[in-house]
Coordinates of C-alpha atoms in Angstrom, one line a residue:
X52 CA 0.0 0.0 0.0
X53 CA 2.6 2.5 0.5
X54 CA 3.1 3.3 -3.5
X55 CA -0.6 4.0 -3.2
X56 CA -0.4 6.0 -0.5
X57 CA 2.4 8.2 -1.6
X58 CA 0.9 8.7 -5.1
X59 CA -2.7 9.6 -4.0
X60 CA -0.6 12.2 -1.3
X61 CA 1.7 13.4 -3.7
X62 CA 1.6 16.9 -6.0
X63 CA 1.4 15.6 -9.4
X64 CA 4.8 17.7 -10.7
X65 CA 6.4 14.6 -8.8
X66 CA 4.2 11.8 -7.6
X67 CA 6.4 9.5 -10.5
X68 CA 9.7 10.8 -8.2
X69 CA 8.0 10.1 -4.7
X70 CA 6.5 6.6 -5.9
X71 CA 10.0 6.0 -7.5
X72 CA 11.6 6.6 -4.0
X73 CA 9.8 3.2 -2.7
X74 CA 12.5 1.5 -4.8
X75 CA 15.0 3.8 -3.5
X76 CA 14.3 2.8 0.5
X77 CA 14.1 -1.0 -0.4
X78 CA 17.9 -1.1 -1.4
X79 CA 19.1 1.6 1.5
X80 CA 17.1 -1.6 3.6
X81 CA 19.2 -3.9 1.2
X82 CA 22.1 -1.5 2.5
X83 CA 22.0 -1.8 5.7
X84 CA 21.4 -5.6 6.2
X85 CA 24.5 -6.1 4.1
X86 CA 26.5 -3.9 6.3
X87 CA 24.8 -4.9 9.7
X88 CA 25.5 -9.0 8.6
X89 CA 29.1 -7.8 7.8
X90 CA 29.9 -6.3 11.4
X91 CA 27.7 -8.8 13.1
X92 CA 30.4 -11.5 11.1
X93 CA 33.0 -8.7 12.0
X94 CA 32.6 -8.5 15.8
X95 CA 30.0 -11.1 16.9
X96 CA 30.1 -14.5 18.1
X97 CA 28.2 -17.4 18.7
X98 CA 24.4 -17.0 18.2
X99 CA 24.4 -12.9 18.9
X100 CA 25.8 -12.9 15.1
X101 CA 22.4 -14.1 14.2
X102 CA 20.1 -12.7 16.6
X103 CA 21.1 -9.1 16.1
X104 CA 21.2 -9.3 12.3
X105 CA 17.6 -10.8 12.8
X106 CA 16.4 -8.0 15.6
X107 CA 17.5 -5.2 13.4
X108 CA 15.3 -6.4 11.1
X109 CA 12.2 -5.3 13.6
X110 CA 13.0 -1.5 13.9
X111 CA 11.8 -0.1 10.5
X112 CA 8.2 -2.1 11.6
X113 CA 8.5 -0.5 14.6
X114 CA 8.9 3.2 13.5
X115 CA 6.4 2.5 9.8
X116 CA 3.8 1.6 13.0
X117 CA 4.4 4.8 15.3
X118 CA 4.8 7.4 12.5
X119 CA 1.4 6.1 10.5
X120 CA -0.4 6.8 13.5
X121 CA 0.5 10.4 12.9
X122 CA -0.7 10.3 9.2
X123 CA -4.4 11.1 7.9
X124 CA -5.9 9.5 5.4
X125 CA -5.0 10.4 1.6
X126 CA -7.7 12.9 0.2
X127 CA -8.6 11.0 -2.6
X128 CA -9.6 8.0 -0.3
X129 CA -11.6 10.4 2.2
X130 CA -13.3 12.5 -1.1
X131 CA -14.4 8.5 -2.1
X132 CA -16.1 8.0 1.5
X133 CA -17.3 11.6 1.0
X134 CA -15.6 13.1 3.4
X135 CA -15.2 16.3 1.7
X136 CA -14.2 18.3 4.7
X137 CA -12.0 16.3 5.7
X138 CA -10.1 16.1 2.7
X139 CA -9.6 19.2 1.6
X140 CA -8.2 20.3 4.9
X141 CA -6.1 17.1 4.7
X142 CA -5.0 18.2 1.1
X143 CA -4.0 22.2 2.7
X144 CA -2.3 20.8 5.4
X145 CA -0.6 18.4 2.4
X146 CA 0.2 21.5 0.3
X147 CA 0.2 24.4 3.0
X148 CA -1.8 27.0 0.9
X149 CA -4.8 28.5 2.4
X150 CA -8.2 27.6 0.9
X151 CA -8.6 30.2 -2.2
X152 CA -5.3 29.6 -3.4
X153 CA -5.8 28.5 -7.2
X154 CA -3.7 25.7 -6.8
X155 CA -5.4 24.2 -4.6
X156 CA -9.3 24.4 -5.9
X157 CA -7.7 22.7 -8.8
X158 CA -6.0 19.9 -7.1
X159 CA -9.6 19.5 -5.3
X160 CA -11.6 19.8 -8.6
X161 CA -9.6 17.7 -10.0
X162 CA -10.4 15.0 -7.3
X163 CA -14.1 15.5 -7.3
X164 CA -14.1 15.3 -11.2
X165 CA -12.1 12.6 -11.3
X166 CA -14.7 10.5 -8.7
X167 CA -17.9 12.1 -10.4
X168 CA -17.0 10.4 -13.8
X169 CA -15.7 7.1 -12.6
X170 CA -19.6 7.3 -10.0
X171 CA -21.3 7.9 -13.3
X172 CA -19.6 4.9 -15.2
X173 CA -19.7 2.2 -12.9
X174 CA -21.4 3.4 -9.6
X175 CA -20.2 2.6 -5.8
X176 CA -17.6 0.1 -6.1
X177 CA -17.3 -3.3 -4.6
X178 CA -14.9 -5.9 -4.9
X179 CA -16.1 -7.6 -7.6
X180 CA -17.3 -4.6 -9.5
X181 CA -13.4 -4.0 -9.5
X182 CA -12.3 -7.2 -10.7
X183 CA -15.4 -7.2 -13.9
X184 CA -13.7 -3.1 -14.5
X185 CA -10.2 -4.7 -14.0
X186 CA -10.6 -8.2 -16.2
X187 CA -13.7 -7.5 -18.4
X188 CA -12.9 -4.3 -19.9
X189 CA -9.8 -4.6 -22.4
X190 CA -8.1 -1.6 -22.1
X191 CA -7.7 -1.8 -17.5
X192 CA -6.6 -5.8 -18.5
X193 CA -4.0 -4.8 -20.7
X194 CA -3.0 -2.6 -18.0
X195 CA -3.1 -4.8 -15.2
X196 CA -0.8 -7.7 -17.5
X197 CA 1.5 -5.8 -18.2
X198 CA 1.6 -4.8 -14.7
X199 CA 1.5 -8.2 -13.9
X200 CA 4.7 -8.8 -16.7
X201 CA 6.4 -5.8 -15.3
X202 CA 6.8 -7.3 -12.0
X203 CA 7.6 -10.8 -13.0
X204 CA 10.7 -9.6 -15.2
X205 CA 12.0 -7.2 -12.7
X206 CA 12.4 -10.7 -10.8
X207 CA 13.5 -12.6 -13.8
X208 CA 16.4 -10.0 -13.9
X209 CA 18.2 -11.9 -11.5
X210 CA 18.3 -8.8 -9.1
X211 CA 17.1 -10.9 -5.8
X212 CA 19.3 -13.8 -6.8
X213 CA 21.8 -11.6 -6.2
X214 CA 20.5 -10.0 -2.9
X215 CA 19.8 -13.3 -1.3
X216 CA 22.4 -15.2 -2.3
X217 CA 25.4 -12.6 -3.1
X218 CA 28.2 -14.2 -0.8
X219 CA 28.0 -17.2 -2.3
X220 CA 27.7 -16.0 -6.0
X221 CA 30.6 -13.7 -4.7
X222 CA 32.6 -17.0 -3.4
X223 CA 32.0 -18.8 -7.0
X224 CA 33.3 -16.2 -8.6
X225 CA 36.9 -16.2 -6.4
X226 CA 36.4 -14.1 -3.4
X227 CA 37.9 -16.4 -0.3
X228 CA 36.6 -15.9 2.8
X229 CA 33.4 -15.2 4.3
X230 CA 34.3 -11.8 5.7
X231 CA 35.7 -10.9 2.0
X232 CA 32.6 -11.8 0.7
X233 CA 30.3 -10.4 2.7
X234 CA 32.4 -6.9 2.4
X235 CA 32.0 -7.0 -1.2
X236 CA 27.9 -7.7 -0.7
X237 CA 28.3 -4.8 1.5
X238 CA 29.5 -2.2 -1.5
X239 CA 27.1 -3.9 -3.8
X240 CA 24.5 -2.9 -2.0
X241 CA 26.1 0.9 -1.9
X242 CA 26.2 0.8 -5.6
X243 CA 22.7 0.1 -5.9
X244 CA 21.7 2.6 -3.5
X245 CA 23.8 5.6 -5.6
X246 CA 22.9 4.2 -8.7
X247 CA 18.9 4.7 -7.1
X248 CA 19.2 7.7 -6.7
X249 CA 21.0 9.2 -9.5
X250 CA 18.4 7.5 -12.2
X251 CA 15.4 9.3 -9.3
X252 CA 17.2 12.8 -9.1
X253 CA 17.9 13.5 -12.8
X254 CA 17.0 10.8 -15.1
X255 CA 13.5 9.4 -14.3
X256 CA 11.5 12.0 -16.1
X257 CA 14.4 12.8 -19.1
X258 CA 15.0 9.6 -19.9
X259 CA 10.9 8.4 -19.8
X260 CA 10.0 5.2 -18.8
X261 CA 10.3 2.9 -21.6
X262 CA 13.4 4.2 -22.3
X263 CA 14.8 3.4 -19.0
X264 CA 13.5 -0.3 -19.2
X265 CA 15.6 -0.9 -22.7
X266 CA 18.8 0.6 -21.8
X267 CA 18.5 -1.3 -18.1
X268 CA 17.3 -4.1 -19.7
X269 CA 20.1 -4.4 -22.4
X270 CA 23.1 -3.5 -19.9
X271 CA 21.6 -6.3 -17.2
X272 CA 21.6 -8.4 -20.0
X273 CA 25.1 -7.8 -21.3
X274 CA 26.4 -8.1 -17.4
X275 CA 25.1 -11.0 -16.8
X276 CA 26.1 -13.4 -20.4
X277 CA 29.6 -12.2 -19.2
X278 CA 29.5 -13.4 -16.2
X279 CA 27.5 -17.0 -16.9
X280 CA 30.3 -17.2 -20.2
X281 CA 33.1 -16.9 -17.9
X282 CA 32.0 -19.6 -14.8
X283 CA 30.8 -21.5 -17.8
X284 CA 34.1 -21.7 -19.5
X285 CA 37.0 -20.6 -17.2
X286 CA 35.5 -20.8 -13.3
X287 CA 38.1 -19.9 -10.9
X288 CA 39.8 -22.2 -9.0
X289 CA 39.8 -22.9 -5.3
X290 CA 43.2 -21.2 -4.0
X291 CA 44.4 -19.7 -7.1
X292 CA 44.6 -15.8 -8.0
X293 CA 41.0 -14.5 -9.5
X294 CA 42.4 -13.7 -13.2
X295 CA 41.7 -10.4 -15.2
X296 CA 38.6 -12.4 -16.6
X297 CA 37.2 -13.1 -12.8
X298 CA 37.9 -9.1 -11.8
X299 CA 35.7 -8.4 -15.0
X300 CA 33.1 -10.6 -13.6
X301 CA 33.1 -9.2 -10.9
X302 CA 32.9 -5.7 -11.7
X303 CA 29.8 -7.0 -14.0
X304 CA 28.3 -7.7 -10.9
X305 CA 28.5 -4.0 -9.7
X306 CA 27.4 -2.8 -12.8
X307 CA 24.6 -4.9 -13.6
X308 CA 23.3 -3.6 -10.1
X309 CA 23.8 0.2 -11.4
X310 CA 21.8 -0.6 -14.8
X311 CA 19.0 -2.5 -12.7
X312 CA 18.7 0.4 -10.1
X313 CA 18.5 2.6 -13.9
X314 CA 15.7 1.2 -14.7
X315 CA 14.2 -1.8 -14.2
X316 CA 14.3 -1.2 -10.4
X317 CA 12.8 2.3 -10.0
X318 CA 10.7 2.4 -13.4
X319 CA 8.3 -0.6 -13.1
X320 CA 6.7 0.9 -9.4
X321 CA 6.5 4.0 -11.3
X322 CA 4.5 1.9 -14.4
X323 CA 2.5 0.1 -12.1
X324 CA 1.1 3.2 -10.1
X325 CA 1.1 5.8 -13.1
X326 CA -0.7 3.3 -16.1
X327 CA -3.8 2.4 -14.5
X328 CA -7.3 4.6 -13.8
X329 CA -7.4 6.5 -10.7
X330 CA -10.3 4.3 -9.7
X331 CA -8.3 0.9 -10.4
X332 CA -4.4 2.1 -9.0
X333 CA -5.2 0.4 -5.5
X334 CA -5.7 -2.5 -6.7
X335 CA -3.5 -2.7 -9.7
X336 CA -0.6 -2.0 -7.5
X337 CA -1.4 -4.4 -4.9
X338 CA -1.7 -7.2 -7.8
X339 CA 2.1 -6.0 -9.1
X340 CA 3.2 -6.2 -5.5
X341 CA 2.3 -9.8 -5.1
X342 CA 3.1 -10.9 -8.3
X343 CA 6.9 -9.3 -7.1
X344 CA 6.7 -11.2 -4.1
X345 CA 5.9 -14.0 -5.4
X346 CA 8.1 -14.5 -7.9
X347 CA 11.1 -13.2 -5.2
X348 CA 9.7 -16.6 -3.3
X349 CA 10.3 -18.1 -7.3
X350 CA 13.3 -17.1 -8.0
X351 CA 15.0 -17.6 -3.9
X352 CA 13.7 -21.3 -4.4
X353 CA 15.0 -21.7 -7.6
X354 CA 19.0 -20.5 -7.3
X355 CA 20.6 -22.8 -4.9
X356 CA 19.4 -25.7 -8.0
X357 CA 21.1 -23.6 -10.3
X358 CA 24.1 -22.8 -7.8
X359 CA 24.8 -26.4 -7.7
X360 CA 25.5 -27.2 -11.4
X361 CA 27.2 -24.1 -11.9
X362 CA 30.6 -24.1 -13.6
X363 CA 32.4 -26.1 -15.9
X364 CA 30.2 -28.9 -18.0
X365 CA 27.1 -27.1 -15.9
X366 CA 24.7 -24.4 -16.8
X367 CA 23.3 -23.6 -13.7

């Protein structure tokens, strides 16, 4: 719910920025768990390495729960309930610009337009009215497969492999040692937060969306034949020196994470949140969320299979 909440919250000059920023606070959670398993393995012992990594965990719950309670409702959600009141002093305190300011009575008509047409079309909604609107009428299913498509490729990228499983895919590509390992999952995940933020700050809007998706999509691509060429063909060896190939590799790694965070990343909750009718974003991005989830759940199960015939005669 939180894309849904930002964009329905959000001025429109940059609701695509705001719901891109949910991207942007996944990896800095990425971030920190790679750092806080690298000191736990740095200063911890015995079963405090794991229970602290695991407690930390808990903390960003714990403060999403406190500061909600502090948050109203979105406007567009209390305008559907008409609450009207409520809204639009909801929307002020959102914009901080007293009541006559033009602005403002457009934002608000804009809303109550917005409601009046989708009322006149389809009437109070329900559940299933939303799923007929969603499934029945070809234009909202396009929308919501390639929603649904968006979602499923982001996992297919290979990004979460990578997140779940990095000091081991770090370790089969010649990094010794679990500290090592762990230190270079650590500056992954710093590459994908700057890399984030970059595409969020000055290329989301000037490159556009689709745009974004092809070059992401083609340098993840490129990254990642490298790197399955060289394990396939020359994997390194257990106790010898990583060779220029397997420092290549591994800079793919780091780069692959950069052209993900370019587009791929950022862009599809963007997509998901911008393409559908106001009346259908709640549930179209709940659908794109689960589909994500589910295939992260895909993809987790799938890796260590692959893992283990990785290498030389294997194509894991």
């Amino acid at each position: 719910m939180n894309p849904i909440y930002v964009s329905e919250n959000a001025p429109r000059a940059i609701r695509g920025l705001l719901t891109g920023m949910y991207q942007l606070f996944i990896v800095t959670g990425s971030l920190i768990a790679f750092w806080t398993n690298f000191g736990a393995e740095l200063h911890l012992h015995g079963a405090t390495k794991y229970i602290v990594p695991l407690s930390v965990q808990g903390i960003p719950a714990l403060f999403l729960f406190g500061l909600m309670l502090m948050c109203k409702e979105s406007p567009r959600y209390l305008a559907r309930k008409d609450r009207w009141e409520e809204a639009k002093d909801v929307l002020r305190n959102l914009r901080q610009l007293p009541d006559d300011h033009p602005y403002l009575q457009e934002e608000f008509q804009e809303i109550a337009d917005q409601l009046e047409q989708e009322r006149r079309l389809m009437g109070d909604a329900t559940f299933w009215s939303l799923q007929k609107e969603m499934w029945l009428v070809p234009t909202n299913r396009k929308r919501a497969v390639l929603s649904i498509v968006l979602m499923v490729f982001q996992q297919l990228t290979g990004t979460n492999a990578i997140n779940v499983y990095a000091p081991t895919i770090f370790t089969n590509l010649g990094i010794m040692g679990t500290q090592n390992s762990l230190l270079g999952t650590g500056v992954y995940g710093i590459v994908k937060v700057v890399s984030c933020s970059i595409f969020l700050l000055f290329m989301a809007d000037s490159l556009g969306r689709r745009r974004s998706l092809l070059v992401s999509g083609i340098g993840q691509s490129f990254c990642m034949w490298y790197i399955g060429i060289y394990l396939r063909v020359a994997p390194p060896v257990a106790g010898a020196p990583v060779p220029v190939a397997g420092y290549f590799a591994l800079a793919f790694i780091f780069v692959f994470a950069a052209f993900f965070q370019f587009g791929w990343g950022p862009a599809c909750w963007i997509l998901v949140s911008e393409i559908p009718t106001a009346r259908l974003r709640p549930l179209n991005v709940s659908l794109a969320a689960a589909t994500q989830w589910l295939f992260n759940f895909v993809v987790a199960r799938t890796l260590p299979v692959m893992l283990a015939t990785l290498g030389y005669k294997g194509y894991g």
